Short mmCIF file of C-alpha atoms in Angstrom, two decimals:
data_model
loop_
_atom_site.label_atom_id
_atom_site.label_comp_id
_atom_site.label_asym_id
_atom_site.label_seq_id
_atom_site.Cartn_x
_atom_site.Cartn_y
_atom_site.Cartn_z
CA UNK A 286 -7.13 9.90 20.22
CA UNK A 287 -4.80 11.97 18.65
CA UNK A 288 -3.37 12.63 14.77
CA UNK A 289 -0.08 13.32 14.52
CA UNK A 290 2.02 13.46 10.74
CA UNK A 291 5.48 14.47 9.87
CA UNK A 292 7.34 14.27 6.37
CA UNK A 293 10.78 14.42 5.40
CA UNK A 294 11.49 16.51 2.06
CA UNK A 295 14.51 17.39 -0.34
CA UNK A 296 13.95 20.63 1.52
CA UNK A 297 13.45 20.17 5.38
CA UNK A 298 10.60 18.49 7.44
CA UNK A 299 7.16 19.43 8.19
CA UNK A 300 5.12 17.85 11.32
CA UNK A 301 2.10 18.83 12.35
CA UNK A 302 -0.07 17.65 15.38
CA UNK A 303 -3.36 18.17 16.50
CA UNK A 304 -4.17 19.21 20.51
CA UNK A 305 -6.73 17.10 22.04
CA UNK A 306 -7.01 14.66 24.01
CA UNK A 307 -9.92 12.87 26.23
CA UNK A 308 -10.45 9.94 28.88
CA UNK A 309 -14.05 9.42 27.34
CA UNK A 310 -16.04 11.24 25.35
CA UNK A 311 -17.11 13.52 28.09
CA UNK A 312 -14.06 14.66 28.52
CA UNK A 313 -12.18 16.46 26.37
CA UNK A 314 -9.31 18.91 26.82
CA UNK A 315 -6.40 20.72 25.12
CA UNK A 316 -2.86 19.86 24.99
CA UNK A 317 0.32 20.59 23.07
CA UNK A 318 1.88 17.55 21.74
CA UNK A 319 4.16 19.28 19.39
CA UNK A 320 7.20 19.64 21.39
CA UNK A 321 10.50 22.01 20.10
CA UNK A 322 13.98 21.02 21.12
CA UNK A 323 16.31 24.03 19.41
CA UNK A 324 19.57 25.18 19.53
CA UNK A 325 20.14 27.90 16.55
CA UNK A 326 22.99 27.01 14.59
CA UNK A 327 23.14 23.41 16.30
CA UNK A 328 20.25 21.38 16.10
CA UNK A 329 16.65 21.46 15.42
CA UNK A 330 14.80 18.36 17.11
CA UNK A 331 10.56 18.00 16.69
CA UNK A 332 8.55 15.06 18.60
CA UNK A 333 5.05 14.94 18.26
CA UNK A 334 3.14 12.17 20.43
CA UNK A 335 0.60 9.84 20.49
CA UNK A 336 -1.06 7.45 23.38
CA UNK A 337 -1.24 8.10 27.27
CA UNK A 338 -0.54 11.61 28.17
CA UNK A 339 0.28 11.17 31.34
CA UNK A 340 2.87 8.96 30.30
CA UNK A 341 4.10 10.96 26.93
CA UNK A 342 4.23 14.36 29.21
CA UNK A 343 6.69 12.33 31.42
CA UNK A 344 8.82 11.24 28.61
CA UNK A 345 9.00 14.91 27.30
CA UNK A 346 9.72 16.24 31.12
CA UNK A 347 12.60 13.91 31.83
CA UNK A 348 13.94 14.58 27.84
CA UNK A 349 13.76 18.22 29.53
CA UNK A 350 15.58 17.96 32.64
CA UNK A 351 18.17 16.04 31.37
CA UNK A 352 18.54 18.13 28.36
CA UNK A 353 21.47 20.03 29.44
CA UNK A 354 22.43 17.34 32.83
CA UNK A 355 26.06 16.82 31.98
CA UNK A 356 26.57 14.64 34.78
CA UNK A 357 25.05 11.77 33.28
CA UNK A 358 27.66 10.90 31.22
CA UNK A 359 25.92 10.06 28.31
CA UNK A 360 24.47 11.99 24.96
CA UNK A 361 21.37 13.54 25.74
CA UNK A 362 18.76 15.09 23.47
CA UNK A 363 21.00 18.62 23.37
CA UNK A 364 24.04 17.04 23.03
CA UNK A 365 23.69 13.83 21.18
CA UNK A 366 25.81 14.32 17.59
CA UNK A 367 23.44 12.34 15.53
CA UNK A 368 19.68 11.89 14.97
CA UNK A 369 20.01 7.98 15.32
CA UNK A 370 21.76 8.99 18.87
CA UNK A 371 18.50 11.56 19.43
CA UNK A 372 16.41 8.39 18.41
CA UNK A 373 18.19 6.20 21.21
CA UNK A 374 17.62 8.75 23.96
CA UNK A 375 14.31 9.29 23.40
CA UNK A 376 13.75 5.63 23.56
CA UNK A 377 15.46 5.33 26.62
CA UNK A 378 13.24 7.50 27.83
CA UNK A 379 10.60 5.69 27.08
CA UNK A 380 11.76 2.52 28.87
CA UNK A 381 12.78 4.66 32.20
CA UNK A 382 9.33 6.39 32.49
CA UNK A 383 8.37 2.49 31.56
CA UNK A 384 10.18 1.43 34.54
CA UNK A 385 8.87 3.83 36.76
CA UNK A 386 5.19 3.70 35.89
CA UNK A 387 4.48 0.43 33.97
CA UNK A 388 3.59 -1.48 36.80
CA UNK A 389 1.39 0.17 38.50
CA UNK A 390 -0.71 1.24 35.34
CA UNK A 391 -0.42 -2.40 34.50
CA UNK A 392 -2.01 -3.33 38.15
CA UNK A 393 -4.71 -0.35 37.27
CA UNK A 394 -4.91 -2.20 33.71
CA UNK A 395 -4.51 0.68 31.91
CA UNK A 396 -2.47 1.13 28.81
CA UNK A 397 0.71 2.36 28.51
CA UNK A 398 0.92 2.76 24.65
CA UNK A 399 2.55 6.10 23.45
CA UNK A 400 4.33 6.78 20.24
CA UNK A 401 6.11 9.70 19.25
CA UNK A 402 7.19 11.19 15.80
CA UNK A 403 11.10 12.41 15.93
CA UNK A 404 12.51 14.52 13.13
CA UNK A 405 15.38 17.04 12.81
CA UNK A 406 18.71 17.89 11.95
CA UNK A 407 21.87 17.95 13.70
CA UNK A 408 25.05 19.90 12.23
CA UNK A 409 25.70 19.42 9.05
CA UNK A 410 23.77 15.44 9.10
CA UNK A 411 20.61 15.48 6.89
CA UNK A 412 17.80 15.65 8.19
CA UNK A 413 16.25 12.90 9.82
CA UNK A 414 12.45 11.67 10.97
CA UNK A 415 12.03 8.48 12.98
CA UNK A 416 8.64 6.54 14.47
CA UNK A 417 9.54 5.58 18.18
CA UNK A 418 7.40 2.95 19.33
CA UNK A 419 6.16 2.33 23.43
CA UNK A 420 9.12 0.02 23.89
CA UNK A 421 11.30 2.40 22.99
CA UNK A 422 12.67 1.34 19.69
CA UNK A 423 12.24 2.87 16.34
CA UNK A 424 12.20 3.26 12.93
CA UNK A 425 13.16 5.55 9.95
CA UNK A 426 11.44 7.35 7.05
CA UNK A 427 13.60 6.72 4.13
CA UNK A 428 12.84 7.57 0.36
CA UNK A 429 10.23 5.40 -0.29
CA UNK A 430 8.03 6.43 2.63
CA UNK A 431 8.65 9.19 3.28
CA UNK A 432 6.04 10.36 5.78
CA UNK A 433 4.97 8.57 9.27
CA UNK A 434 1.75 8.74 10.85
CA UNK A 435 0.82 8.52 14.30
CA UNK A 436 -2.67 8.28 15.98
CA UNK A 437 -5.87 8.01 13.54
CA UNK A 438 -3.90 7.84 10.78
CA UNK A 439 -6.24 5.93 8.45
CA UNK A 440 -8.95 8.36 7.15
CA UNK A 441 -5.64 10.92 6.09
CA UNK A 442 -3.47 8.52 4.78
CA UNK A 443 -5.65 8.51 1.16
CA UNK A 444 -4.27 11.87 0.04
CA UNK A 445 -1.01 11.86 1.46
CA UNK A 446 0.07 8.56 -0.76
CA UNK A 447 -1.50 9.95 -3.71
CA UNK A 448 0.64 13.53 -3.39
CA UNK A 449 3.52 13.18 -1.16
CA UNK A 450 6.61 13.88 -2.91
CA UNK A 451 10.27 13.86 -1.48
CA UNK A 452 10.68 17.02 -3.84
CA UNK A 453 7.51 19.14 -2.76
CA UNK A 454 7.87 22.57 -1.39
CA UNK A 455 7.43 23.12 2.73
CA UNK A 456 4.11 25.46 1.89
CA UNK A 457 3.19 22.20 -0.42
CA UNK A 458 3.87 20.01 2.10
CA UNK A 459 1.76 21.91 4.82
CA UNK A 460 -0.95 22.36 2.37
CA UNK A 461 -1.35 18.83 2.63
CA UNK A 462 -1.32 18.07 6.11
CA UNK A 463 -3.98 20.16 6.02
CA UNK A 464 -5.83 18.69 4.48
CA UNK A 465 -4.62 15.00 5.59
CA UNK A 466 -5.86 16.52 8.87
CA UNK A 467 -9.30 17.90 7.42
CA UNK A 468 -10.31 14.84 6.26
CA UNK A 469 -9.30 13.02 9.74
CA UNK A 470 -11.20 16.04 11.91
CA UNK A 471 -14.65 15.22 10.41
CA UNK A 472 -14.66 11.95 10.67
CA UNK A 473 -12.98 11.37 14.57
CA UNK A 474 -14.23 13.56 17.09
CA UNK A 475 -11.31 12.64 19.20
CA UNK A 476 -9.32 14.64 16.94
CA UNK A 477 -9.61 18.08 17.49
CA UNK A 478 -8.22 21.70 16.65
CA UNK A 479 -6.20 23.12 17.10
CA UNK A 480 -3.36 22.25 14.84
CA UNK A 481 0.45 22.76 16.10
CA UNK A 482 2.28 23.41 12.71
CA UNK A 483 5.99 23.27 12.06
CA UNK A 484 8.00 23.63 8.72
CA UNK A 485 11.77 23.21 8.78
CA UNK A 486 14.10 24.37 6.08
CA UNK A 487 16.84 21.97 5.59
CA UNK A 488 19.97 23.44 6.89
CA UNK A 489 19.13 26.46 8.16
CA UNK A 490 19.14 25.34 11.53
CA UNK A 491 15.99 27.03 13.15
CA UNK A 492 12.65 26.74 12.98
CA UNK A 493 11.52 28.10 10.01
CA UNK A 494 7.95 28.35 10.73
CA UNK A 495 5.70 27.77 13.63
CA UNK A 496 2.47 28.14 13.59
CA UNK A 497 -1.30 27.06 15.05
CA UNK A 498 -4.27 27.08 13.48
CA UNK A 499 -7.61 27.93 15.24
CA UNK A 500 -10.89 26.52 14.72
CA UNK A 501 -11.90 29.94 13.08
CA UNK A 502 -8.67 30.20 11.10
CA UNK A 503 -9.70 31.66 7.35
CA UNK A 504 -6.86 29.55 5.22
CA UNK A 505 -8.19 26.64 6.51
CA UNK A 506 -11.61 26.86 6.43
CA UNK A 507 -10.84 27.95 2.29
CA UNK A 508 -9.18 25.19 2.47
CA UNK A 509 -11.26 22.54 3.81
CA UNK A 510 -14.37 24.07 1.93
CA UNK A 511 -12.13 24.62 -1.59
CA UNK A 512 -11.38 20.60 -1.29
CA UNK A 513 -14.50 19.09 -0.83
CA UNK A 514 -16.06 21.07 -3.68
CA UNK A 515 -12.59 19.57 -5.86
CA UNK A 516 -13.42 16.56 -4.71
CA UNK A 517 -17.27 16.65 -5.62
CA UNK A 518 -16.11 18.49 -8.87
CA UNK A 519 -13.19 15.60 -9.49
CA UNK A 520 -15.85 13.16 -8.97
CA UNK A 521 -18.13 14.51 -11.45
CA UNK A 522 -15.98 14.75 -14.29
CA UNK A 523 -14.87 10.69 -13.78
CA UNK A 524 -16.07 8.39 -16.62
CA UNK A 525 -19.77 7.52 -15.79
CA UNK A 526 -20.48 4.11 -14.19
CA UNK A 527 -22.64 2.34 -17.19
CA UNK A 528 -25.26 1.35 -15.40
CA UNK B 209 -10.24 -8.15 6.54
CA UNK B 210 -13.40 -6.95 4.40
CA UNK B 211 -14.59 -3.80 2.92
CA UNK B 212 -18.48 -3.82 2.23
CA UNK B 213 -20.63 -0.44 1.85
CA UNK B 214 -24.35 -0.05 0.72
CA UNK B 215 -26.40 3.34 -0.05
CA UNK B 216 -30.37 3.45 0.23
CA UNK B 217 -31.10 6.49 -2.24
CA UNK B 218 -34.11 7.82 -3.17
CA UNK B 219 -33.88 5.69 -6.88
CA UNK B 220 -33.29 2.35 -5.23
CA UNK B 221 -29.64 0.77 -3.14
CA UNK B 222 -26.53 0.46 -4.22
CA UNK B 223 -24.02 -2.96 -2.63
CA UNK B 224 -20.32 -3.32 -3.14
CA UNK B 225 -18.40 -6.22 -1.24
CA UNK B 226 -14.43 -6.97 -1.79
CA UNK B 227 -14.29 -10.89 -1.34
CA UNK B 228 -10.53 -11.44 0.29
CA UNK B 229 -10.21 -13.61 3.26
CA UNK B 230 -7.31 -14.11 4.97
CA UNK B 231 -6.17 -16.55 7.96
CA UNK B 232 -2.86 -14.66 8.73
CA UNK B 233 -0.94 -12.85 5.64
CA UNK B 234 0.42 -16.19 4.04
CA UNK B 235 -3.36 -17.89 3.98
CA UNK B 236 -5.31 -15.63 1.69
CA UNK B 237 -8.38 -16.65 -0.80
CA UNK B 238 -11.24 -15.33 -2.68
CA UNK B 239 -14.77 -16.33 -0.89
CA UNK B 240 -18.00 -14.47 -2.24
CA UNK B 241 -19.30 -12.27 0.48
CA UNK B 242 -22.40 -10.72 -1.30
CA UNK B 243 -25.91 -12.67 -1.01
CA UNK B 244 -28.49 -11.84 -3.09
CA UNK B 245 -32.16 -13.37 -2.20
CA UNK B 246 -35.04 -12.51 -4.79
CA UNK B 247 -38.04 -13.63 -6.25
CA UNK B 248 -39.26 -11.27 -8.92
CA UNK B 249 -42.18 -9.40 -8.23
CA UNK B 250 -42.12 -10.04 -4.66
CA UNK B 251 -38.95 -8.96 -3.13
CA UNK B 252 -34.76 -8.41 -3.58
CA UNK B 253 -32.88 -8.69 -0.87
CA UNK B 254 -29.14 -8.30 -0.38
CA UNK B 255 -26.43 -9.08 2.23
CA UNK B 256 -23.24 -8.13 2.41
CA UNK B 257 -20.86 -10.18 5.61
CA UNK B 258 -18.34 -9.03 7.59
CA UNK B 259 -15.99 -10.82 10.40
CA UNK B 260 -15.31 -14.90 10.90
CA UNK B 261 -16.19 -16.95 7.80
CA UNK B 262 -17.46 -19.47 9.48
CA UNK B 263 -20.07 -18.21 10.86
CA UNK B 264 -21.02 -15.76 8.36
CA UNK B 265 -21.41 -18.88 5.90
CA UNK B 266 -23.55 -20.64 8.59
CA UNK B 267 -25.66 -17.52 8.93
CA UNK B 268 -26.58 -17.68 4.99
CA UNK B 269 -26.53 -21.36 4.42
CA UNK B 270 -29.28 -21.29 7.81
CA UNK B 271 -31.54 -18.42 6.00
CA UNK B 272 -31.29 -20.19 2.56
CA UNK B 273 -32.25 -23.52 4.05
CA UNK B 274 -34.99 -21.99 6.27
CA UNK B 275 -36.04 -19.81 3.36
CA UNK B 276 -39.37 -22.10 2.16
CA UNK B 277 -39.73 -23.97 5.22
CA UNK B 278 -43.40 -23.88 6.01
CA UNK B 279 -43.05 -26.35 9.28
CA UNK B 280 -41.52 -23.65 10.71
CA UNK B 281 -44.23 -21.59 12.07
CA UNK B 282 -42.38 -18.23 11.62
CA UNK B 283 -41.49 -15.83 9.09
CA UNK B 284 -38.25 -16.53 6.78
CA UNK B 285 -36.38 -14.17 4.46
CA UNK B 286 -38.02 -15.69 1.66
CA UNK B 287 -41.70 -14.67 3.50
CA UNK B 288 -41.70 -12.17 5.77
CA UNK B 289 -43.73 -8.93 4.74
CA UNK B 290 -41.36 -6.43 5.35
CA UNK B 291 -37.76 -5.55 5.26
CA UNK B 292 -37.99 -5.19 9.31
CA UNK B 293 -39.27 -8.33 9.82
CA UNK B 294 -36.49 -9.91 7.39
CA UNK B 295 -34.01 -7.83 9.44
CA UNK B 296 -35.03 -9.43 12.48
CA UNK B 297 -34.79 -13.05 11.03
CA UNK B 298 -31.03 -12.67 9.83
CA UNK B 299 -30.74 -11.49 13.74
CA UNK B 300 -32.13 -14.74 14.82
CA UNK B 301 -29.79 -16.62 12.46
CA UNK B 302 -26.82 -14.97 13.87
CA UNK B 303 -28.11 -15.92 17.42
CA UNK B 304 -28.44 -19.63 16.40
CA UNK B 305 -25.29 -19.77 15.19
CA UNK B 306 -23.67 -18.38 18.39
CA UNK B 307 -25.89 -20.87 20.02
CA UNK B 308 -24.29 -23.35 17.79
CA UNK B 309 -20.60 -22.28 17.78
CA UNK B 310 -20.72 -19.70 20.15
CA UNK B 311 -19.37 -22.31 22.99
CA UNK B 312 -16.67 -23.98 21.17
CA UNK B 313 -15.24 -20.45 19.34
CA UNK B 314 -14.75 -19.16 23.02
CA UNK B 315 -12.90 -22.16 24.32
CA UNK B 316 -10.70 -21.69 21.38
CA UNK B 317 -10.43 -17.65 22.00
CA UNK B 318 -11.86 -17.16 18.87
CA UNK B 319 -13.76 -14.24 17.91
CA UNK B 320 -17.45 -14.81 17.12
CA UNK B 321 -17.61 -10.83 15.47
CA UNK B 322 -19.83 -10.57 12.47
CA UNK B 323 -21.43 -7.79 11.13
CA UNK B 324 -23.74 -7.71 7.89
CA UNK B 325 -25.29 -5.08 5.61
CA UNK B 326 -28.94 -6.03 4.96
CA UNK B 327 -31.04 -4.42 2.07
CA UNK B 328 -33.37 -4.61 0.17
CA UNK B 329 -37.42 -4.43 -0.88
CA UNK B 330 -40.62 -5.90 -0.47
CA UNK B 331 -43.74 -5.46 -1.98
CA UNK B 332 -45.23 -1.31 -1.92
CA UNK B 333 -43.10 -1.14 1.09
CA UNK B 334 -40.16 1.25 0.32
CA UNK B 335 -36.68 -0.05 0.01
CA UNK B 336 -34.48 -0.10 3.25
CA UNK B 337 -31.06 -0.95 4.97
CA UNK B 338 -30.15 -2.37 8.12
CA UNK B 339 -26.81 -3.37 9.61
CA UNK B 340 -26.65 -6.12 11.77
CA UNK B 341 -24.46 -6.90 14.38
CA UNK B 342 -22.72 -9.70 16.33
CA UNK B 343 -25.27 -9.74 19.19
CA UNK B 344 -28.20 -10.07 16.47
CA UNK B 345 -29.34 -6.61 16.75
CA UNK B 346 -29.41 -3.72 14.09
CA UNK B 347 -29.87 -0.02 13.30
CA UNK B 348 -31.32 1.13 9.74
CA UNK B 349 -30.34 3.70 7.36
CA UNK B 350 -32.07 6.82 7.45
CA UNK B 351 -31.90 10.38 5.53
CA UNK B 352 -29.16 11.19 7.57
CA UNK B 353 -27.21 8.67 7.12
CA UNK B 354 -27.98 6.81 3.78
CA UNK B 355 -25.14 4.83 3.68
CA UNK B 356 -23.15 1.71 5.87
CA UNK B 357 -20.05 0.12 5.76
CA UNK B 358 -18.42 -2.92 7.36
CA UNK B 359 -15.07 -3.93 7.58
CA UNK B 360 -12.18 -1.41 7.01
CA UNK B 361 -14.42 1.39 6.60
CA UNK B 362 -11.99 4.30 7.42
CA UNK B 363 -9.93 5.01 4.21
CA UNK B 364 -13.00 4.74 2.16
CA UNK B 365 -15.44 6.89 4.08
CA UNK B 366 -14.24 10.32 3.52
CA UNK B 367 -15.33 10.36 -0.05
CA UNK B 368 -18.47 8.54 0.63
CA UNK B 369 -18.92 11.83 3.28
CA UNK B 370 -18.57 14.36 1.12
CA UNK B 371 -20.49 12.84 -2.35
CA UNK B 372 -23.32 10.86 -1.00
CA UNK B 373 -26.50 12.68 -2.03
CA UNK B 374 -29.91 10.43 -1.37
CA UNK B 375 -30.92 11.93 -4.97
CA UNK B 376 -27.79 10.76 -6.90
CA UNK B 377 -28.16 8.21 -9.48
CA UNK B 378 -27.70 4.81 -8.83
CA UNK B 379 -24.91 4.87 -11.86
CA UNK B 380 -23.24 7.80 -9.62
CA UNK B 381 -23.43 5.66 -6.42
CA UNK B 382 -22.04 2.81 -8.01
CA UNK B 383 -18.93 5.20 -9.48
CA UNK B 384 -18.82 6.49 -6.04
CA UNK B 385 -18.34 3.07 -4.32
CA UNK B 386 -15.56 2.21 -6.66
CA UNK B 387 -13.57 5.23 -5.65
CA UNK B 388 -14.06 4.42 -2.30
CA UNK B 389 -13.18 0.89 -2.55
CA UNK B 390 -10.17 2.06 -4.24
CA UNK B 391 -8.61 4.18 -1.58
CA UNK B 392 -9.37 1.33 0.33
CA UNK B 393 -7.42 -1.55 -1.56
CA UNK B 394 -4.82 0.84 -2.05
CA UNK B 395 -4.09 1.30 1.93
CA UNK B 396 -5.03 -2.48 3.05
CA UNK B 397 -3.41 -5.65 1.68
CA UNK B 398 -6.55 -7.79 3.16
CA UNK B 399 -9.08 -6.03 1.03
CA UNK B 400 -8.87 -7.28 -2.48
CA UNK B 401 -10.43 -7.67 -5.57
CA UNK B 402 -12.42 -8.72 -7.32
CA UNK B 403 -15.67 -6.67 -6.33
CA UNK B 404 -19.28 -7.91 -5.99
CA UNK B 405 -21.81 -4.54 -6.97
CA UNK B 406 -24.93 -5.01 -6.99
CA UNK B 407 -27.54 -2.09 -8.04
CA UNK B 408 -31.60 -2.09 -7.43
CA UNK B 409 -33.55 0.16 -9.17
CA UNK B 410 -36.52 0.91 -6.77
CA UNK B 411 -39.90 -0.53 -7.15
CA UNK B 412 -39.03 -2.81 -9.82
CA UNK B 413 -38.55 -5.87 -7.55
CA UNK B 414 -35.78 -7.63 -9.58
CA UNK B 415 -32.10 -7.15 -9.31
CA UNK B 416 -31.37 -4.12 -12.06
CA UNK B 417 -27.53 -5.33 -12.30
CA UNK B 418 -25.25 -7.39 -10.55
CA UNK B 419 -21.56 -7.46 -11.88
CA UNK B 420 -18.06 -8.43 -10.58
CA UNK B 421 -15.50 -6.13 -11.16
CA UNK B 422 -12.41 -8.01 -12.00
CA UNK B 423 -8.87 -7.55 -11.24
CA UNK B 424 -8.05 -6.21 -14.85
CA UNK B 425 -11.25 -4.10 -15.06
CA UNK B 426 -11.16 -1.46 -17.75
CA UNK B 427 -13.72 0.98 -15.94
CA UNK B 428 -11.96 0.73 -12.48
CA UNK B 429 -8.47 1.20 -13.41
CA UNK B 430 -10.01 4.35 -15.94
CA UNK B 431 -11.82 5.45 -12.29
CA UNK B 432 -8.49 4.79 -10.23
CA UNK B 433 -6.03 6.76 -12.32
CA UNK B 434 -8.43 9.29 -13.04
CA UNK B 435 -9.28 9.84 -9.42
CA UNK B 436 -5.20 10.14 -8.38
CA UNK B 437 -5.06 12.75 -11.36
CA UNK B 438 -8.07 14.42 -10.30
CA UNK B 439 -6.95 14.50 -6.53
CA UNK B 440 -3.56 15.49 -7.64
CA UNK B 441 -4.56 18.44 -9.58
CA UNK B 442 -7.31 19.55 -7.28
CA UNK B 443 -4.65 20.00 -4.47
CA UNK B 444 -2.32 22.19 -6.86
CA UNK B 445 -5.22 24.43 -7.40
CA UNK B 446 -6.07 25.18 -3.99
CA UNK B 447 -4.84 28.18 -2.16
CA UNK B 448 -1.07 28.33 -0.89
CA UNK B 449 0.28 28.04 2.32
CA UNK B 450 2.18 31.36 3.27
CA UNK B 451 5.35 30.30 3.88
#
C-alpha cells in the first residue's frame, strides 16, 4: 500500500509521500515515490505514486528519458508550456507503459492499477495539482477540494477536511500532512516511514523545501505524541454523554 | 454501506449502529440494524449487522423464531448458558442461511458477505463481544482489543485508537462512539443517520439505555462542532514546521 497527499494553497503546493512498499506482508521494502522534475526559473513539476511499482517506476523512467528527447515532436514533461499539457504526457505515459506491459500482467492476472499525484507550476501559470488515474486520464484540484489523496487515504482524510484551507501557510500545510500521515501509519502497516516531504512556494520557481523524515525524527515524534494527547484532551473537555 | 462499533469495558458494553442502506446511490432507506435480545434477570444480548440485507434480516428473524423453541433439541439465543455458546448459535444461523440462499445469491453473483457484532451477558458470567463473520465463525474482544467495528470502519477508528480505555465510563464510550461515527458520516454518503446506541451497565442484566440519535440531535451536533473546534485548535497549538 502506499499514502500519498498533495495540496494546492494561495501560496504554493505541498505533497508528501510515504516510501514503502510490499508484495505481502513478508515483504517489505523502501522506495522513493516522490519524484522531482525541476528546471529553476522554468518549471517545478512533483508526482507522487500509488499502485504497482514495477509499473509506476516505468512510467517515471520513460517521463525521464524522454524528458529532454526533442525528436519526438511533441511536448514532453520539460518542455510542455502548461500543467494541463504536463497532465496529458504523463497520461500518455501511462497508456504506453499500458501497452507494453498490460497484457502480459493481465495473462499473470496481476493488477495494473497505479495512480499518481501531479502538481506544479510552469512560467508564470498558477500552480496546478492533478489526480492521474491508471488509464491515463485525470482530474484537477480546484477551490473547493483542494487536496487529493492517493493510496490509504481514508484513516487521514478526517483531519485534513476539518483544517485544510486554500489560505494556510506551507509550514501549516506540512504540519498537517503530518499528521494526516500519523494517523494513517498506526493504523496500516503497509504504510511506512519514511516520509518524502516537499513544500513549494508559489512562483518562486524551485523547490522550496525538501525534506525526509526518519522513523527517529524528533518534530515528528512531538508531533505525533503532542496530537494524541490534544485529541484525548479535546475529547475530554466535549459536553458529557448523559447517560 | 454500514458503520457499527461496540466496546466491552470493564463497567459493561457500549453499541452504536448507523441504519442507511443503499442499493446503488439513487436507492437509499433507513432499515434498523441493531438487535437487542433480553429477558431481565437472565441475559441482554445485542447485535449489530453488517453486509447484504437480506440475509442479515434472515439471520435475526431465524434466531428470534428459534429463540423458545424447545423441539429443537439445542441451545437458542434465548437459552444458551453463555455468551460463547450464543456466539456459536448466531454462527449456525448464518450457515443456514447460506444453506438457504447461499445457491441462488451465487448464480446471481451476489455477495453473501455479512459480518455482525455480538454482545452481551448472561447470568454471573462476565459480559463479552464477539464478531462474527460470513463463514459463521468469530473472534472475541479481549483487553487488547476492547473494541469492534463493521462496515466502514477506517475514518472512525483513529479516535476510537487513541481514547478507548477498558476503565472509561460507559457515558465516555458512548461520547466517544459519536465522535467516531461522526468522522465517519462526514467522509461516506452511505453511512447515515439516525443512530441506534445502546449502553449495558454490567451485571445488571437489563438494557441500562437504548436511544436513537436523530438527524436534528441537539447533543450530536453540540459533539460535532465542538470536536471540529477542538481538532482545529489543537492543531494550531502544536509545534511548527520549520520552514
Amino acid at each position: 500500500m502506499t499514502y500519498c497527499v498533495a495540496l494546492r494553497l494561495d501560496r504554493g503546493l505541498v505533497f508528501a509521500a510515504d516510501t514503502r512498499t510490499n508484495a505481502g506482508l513478508d515483504n517489505i521494502a523502501t522506495f522513493r515515490k516522490m519524484h522531482i522534475f525541476e528546471k529553476k526559473g522554468d518549471r517545478v513539476i512533483a508526482m507522487c505514486a500509488a499502485g504497482n511499482l514495477a509499473v509506476t517506476q516505468s512510467v517515471i523512467s520513460l517521463l525521464r528519458e524522454r524528458a529532454h528527447d526533442e525528436t519526438l515532436g511533441q511536448p514532453t514533461i520539460m518542455t510542455a508550456s502548461t500543467m494541463f499539457q504536463v497532465a496529458r504526457v504523463v497520461g500518455q505515459a501511462v497508456r504506453d507503459v499500458r501497452e507494453i506491459d498490460g497484457d502480459a500482467l493481465a495473462a499473470n492476472s496481476e493488477n495494473f492499477g497505479v495512480s499518481f499525484l501531479l502538481g506544479g507550476q510552469i512560467g508564470t501559470e498558477a500552480p496546478r495539482l492533478f489526480q492521474i488515474y491508471s488509464a491515463g486520464n485525470f482530474i484537477e484540484a480546484t477551490e473547493d477540494t483542494p487536496y487529493f489523496q492517493i493510496g490509504e487515504h481514508k484513516y487521514g482524510k478526517p483531519i485534513l477536511d476539518r483544517v485544510t484551507r486554500a489560505d494556510m501557510s506551507l509550514g501549516d500545510a506540512a504540519k498537517l500532512v503530518l499528521i494526516s500521515f500519523d494517523s494513517t501509519l498506526r493504523s496500516n502497516l503497509s504504510v511506512g516511514m519514511p516520509i518524502d516531504l516537499l513544500l513549494y512556494n508559489r512562483d518562486t520557481l524551485e523547490v522550496s523545501r525538501q525534506t525526509r523524515i526518519e522513523q527517529d525524527d524528533e518534530y515528528f515524534r512531538q508531533l505525533s505524541s503532542g496530537w494524541s494527547d490534544a485529541l484525548r484532551d479535546a475529547f475530554s473537555h466535549l459536553p458529557p454523554f448523559d447517560v
